[in-house]
mmCIF file of C-alpha atoms in Angstrom:
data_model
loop_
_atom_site.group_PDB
_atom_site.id
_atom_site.type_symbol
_atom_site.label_atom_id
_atom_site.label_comp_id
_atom_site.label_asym_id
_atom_site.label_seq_id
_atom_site.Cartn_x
_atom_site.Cartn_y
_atom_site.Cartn_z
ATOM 1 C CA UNK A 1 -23.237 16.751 -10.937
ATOM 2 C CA UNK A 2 -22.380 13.831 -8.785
ATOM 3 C CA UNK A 3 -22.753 13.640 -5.637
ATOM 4 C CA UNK A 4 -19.947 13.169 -2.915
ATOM 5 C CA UNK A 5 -21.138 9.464 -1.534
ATOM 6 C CA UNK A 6 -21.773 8.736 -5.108
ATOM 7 C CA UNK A 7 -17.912 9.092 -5.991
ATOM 8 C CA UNK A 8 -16.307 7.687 -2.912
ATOM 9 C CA UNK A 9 -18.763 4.238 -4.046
ATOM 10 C CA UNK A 10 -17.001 4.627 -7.279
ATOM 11 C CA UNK A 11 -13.446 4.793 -5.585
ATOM 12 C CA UNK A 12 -14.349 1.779 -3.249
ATOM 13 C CA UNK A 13 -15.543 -0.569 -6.062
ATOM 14 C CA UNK A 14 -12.225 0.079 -7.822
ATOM 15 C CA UNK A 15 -10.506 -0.477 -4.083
ATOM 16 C CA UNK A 16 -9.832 -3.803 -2.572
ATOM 17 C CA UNK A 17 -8.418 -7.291 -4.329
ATOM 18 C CA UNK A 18 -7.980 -5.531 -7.617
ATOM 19 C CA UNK A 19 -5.803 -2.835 -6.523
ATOM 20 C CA UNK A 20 -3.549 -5.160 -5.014
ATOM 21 C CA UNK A 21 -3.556 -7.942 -7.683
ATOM 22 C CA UNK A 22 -3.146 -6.975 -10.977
ATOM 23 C CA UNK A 23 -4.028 -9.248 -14.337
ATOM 24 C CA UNK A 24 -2.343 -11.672 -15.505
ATOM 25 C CA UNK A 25 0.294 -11.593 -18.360
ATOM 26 C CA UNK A 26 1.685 -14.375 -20.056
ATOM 27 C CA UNK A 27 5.472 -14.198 -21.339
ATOM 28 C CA UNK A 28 6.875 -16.737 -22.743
ATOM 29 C CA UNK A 29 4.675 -19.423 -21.300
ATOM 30 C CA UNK A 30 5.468 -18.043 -18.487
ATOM 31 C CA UNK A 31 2.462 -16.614 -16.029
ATOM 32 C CA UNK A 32 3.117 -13.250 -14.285
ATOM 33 C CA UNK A 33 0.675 -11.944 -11.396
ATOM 34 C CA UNK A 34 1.875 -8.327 -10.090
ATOM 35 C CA UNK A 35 0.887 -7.262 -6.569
ATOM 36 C CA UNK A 36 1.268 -4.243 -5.230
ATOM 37 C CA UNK A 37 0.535 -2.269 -1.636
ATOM 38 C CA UNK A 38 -1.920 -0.755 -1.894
ATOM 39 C CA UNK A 39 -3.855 1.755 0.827
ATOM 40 C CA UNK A 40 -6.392 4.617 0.656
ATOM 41 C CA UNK A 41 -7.196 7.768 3.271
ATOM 42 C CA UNK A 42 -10.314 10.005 3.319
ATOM 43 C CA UNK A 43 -10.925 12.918 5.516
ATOM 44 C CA UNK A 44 -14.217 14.704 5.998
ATOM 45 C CA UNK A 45 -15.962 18.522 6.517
ATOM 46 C CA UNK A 46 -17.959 20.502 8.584
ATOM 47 C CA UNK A 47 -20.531 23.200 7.500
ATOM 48 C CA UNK A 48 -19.161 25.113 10.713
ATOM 49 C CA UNK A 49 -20.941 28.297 12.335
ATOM 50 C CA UNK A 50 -21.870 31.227 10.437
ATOM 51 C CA UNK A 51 -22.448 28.739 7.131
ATOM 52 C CA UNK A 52 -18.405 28.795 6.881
ATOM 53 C CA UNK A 53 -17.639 25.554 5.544
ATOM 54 C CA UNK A 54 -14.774 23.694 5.518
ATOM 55 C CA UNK A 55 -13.662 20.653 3.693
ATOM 56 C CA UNK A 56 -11.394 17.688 3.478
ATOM 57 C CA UNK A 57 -9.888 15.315 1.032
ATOM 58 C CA UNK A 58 -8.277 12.050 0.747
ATOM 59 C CA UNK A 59 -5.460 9.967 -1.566
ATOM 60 C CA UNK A 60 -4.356 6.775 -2.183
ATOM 61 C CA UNK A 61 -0.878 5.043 -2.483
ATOM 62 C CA UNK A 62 0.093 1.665 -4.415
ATOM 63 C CA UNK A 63 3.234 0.590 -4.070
ATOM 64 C CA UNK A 64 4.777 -2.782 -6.668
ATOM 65 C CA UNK A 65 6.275 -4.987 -3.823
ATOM 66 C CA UNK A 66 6.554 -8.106 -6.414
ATOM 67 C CA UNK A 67 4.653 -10.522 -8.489
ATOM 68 C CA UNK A 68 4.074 -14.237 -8.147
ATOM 69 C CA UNK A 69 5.685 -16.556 -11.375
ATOM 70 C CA UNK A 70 4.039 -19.337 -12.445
ATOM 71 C CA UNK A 71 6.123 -22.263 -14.744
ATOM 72 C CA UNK A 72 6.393 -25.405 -15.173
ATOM 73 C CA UNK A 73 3.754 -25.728 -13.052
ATOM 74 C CA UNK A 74 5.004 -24.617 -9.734
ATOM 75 C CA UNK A 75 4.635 -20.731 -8.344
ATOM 76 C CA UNK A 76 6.672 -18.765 -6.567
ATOM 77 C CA UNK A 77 7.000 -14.895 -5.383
ATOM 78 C CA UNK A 78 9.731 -13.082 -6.384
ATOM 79 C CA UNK A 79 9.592 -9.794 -4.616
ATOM 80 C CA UNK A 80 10.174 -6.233 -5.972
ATOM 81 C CA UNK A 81 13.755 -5.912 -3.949
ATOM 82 C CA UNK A 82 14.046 -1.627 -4.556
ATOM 83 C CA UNK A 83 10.421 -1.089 -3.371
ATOM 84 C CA UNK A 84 10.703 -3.293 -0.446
ATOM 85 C CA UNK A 85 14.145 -1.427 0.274
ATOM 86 C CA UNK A 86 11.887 1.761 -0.056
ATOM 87 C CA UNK A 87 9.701 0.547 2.563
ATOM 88 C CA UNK A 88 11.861 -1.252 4.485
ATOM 89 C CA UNK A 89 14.536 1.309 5.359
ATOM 90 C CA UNK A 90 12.537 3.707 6.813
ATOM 91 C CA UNK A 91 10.625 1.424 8.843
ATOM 92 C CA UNK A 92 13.904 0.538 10.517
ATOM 93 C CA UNK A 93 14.814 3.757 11.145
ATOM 94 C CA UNK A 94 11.958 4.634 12.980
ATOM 95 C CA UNK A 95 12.039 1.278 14.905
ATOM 96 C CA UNK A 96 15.262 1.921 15.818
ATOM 97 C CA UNK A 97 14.893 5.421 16.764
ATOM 98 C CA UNK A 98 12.286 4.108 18.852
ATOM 99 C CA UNK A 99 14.254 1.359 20.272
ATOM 100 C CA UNK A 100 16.717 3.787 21.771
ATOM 101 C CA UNK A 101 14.569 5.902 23.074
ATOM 102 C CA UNK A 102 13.508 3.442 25.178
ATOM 103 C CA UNK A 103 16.686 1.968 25.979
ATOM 104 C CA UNK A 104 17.210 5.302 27.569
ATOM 105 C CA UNK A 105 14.272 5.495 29.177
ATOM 106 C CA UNK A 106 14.618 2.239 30.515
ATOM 107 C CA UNK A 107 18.401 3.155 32.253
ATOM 108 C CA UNK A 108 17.009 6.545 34.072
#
């Protein structure tokens, strides 16, 4: 059985440049490079009193935000426009939630 430092190494090698960059694909002479978002989370346990244990977890996300394009020898990013709307929108929202909040704040 392996232990748990011995998979989150094997997580973390995989993590990094090559979770945000994937290969590239040629089509039509043309050079593709996808990148993506990409962010992990780990939580963590405690044996507790009594020997009650308890435990914890963690995830990852990766999210396709574009890919750079490569012809005729110039390169370019052409983004992933749904994704980024995906992202984007709800950022706003919260920023401008936020915004108000302390607009009102401000006029009290």
């Amino acid at each position: 059985m392996t232990s748990l430092p011995e998979k989150l190494a094997d997580t973390f090698r995989s993590a990094g440049v090559k979770s945000a960059y994937g290969d590239p694909v040629q089509i039509d002479g043309v050079t593709l490079v996808p990148v993506a978002l990409s962010y992990y989370g780990f939580g963590g346990g405690d044996a507790g009193e009594g020997g009650a244990g308890s435990g914890g977890g963690g995830g990852g996300v990766s999210l396709p935000i574009g890919a750079y394009v490569k012809s005729g020898g110039t390169a370019r990013f052409e983004p992933n426009v749904i994704a980024l709307l995906a992202v984007g929108v709800p950022f706003l929202i919260v920023a401008g939630r936020a915004l108000a909040r302390v607009i009102r704040a401000l006029k009290k």
